[in-house]
GROMACS .gro file of C-alpha atoms in nm:
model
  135
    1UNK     CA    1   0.000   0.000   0.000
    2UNK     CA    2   0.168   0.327  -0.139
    3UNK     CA    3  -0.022   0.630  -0.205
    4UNK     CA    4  -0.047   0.734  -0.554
    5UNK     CA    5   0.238   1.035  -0.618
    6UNK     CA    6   0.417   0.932  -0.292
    7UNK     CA    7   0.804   1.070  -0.347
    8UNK     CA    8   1.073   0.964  -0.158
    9UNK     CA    9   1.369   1.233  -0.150
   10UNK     CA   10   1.675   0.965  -0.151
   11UNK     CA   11   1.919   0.777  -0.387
   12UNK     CA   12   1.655   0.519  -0.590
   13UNK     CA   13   1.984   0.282  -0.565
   14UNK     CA   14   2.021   0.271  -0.206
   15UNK     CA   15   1.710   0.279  -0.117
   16UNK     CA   16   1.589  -0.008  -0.325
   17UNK     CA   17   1.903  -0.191  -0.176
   18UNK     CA   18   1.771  -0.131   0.187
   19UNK     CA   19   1.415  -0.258   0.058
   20UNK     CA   20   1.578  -0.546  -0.085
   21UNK     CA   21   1.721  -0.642   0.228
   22UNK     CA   22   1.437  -0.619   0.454
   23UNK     CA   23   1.199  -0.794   0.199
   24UNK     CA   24   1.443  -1.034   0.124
   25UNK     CA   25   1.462  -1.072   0.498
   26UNK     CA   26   1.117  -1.086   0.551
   27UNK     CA   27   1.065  -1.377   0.304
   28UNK     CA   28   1.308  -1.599   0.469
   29UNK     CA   29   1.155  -1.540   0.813
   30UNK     CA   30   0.787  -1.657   0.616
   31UNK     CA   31   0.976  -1.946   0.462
   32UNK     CA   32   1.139  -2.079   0.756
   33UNK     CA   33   0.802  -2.078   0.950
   34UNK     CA   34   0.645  -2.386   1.004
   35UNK     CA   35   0.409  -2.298   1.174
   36UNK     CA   36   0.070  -2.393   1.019
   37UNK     CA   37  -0.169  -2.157   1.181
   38UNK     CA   38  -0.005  -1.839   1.091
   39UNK     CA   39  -0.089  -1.700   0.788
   40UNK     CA   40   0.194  -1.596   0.571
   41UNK     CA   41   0.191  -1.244   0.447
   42UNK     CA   42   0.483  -0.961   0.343
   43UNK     CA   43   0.324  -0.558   0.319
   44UNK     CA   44   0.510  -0.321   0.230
   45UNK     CA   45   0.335   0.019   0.290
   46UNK     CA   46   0.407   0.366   0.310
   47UNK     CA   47   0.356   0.715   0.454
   48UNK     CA   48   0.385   1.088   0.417
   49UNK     CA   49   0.424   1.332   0.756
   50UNK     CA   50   0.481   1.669   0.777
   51UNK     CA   51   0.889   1.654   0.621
   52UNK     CA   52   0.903   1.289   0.625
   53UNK     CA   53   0.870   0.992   0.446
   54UNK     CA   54   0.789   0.640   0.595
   55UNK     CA   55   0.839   0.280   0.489
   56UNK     CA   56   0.720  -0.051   0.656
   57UNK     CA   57   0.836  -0.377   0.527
   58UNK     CA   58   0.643  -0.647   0.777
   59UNK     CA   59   0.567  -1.000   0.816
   60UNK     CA   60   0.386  -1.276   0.973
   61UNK     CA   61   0.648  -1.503   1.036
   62UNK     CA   62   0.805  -1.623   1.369
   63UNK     CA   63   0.956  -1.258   1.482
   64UNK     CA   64   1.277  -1.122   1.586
   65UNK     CA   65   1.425  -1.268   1.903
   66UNK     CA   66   1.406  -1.092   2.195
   67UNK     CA   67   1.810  -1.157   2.267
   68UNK     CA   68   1.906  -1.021   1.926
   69UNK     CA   69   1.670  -0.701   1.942
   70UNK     CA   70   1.957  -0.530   2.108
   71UNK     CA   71   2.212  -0.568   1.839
   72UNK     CA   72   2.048  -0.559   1.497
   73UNK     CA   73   2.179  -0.320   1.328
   74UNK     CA   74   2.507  -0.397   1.389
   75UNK     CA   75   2.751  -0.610   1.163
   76UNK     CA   76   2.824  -0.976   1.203
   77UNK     CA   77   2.489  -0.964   1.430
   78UNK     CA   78   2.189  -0.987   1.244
   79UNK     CA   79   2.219  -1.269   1.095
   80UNK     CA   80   2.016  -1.645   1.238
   81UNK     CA   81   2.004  -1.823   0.892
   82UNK     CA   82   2.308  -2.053   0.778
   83UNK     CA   83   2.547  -1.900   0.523
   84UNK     CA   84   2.417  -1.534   0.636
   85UNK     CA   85   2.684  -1.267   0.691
   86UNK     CA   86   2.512  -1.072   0.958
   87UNK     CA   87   2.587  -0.740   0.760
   88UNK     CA   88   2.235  -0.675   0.573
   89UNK     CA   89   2.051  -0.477   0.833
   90UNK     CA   90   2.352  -0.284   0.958
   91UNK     CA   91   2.417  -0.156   0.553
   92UNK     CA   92   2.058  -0.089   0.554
   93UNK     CA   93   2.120   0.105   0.862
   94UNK     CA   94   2.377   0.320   0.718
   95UNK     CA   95   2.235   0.391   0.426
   96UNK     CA   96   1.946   0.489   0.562
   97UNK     CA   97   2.157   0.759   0.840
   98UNK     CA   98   2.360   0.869   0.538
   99UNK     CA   99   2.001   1.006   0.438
  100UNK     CA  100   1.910   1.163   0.764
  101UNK     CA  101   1.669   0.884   0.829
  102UNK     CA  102   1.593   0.622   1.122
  103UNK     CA  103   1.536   0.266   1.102
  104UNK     CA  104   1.425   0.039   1.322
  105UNK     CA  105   1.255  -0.248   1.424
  106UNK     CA  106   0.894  -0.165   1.569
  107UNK     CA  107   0.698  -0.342   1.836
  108UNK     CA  108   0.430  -0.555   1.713
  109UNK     CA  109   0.177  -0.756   1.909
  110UNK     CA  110   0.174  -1.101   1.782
  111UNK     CA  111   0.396  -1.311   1.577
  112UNK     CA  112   0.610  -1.118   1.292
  113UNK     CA  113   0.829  -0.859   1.238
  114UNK     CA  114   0.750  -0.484   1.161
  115UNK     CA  115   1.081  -0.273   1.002
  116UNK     CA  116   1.020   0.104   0.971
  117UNK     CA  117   1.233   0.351   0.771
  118UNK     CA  118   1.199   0.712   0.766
  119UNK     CA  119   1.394   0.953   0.566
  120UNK     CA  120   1.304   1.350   0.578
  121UNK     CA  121   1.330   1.574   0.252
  122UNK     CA  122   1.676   1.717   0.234
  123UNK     CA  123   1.712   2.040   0.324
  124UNK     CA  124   1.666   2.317   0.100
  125UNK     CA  125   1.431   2.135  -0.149
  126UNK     CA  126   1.059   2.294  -0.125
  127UNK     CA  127   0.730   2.197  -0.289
  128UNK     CA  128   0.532   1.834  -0.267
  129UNK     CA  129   0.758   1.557  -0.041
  130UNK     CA  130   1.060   1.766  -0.082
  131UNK     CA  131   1.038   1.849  -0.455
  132UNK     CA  132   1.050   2.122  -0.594
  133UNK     CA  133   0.694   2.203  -0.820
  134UNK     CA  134   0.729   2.199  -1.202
  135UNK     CA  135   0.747   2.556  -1.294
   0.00000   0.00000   0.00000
C-alpha cells in the first residue's frame, strides 16, 4: 500500500538496496516458518508526515528474538540463517543515516516482524515531499 504520487527524496539505488534487504529478509523469516496456523503475508506500505517519508516492510512469520533485538543493526549480528553474513541490516542502517533517516525495528503484538524507515526531505528542497513544483 503506497499512495499514488508518494516521493521519496533519496538515492533510488540505495534505497531499493535497503528494501531489498528487509523484503528479502522478511521472506526468509515466512519461509522458515512452520508454523501452520499463521498466515503468511509480506506488506510493504508507506507514509507521508509533515517533512518525512515512511516505509514498513512487515511480516507474519516467527519474529525477531528478543536476545538479538539489542544488536540488529550492527555487523556480524543480524544474521540467524546458515550462510548469512550478519551485515544486511547494519548496511541498511547506514544507508538509511547517510540520508538523515531512522530505522528500526517496531513493536508488534503477535507473531512477525515490523521494520520502519523514515527519511526526511533534504534540506533546502521545497514543494510536494521535498520536490520542488514543475514551474
Amino acid at each position: 500500500r503506497v499512495p499514488q504520487g508518494l516521493e521519496i527524496d533519496a538515492d533510488p539505488e540505495q534505497l531499493f538496496r535497503v528494501l531489498l534487504n528487509l523484503c528479502r529478509n522478511a521472506v526468509q523469516a515466512l519461509d522458515g516458518d512452520q508454523n501452520p496456523a499463521v498466515v503468511r503475508r509480506l506488506t510493504v506500505s508507506a507514509k507521508r508526515e509533515a517533512h518525512t517519508s515512511s516505509i514498513r516492510v512487515a511480516d507474519t512469520g516467527p519474529g525477531v528474538p528478543l536476545a538479538a533485538r539489542a544488536h540488529l543493526f550492527q555487523a556480524f549480528q543480524g544474521s540467524a540463517r546458515p550462510g548469512g553474513t550478519g551485515l544486511g541490516l547494519a548496511i541498511a542502517a547506514e544507508i538509511i543515516r547517510a540520508h538523515g533517516g531512522t530505522i528500526a525495528l517496531v513493536e508488534a503484538v503477535g507473531p512477525g516482524a515490523i521494520f520502519e524507515l523514515s527519511v526526511p526531505d533534504r534540506p533546502g528542497r521545497g514543494g510536494r515531499n521535498g520536490r520542488t513544483p514543475p514551474a
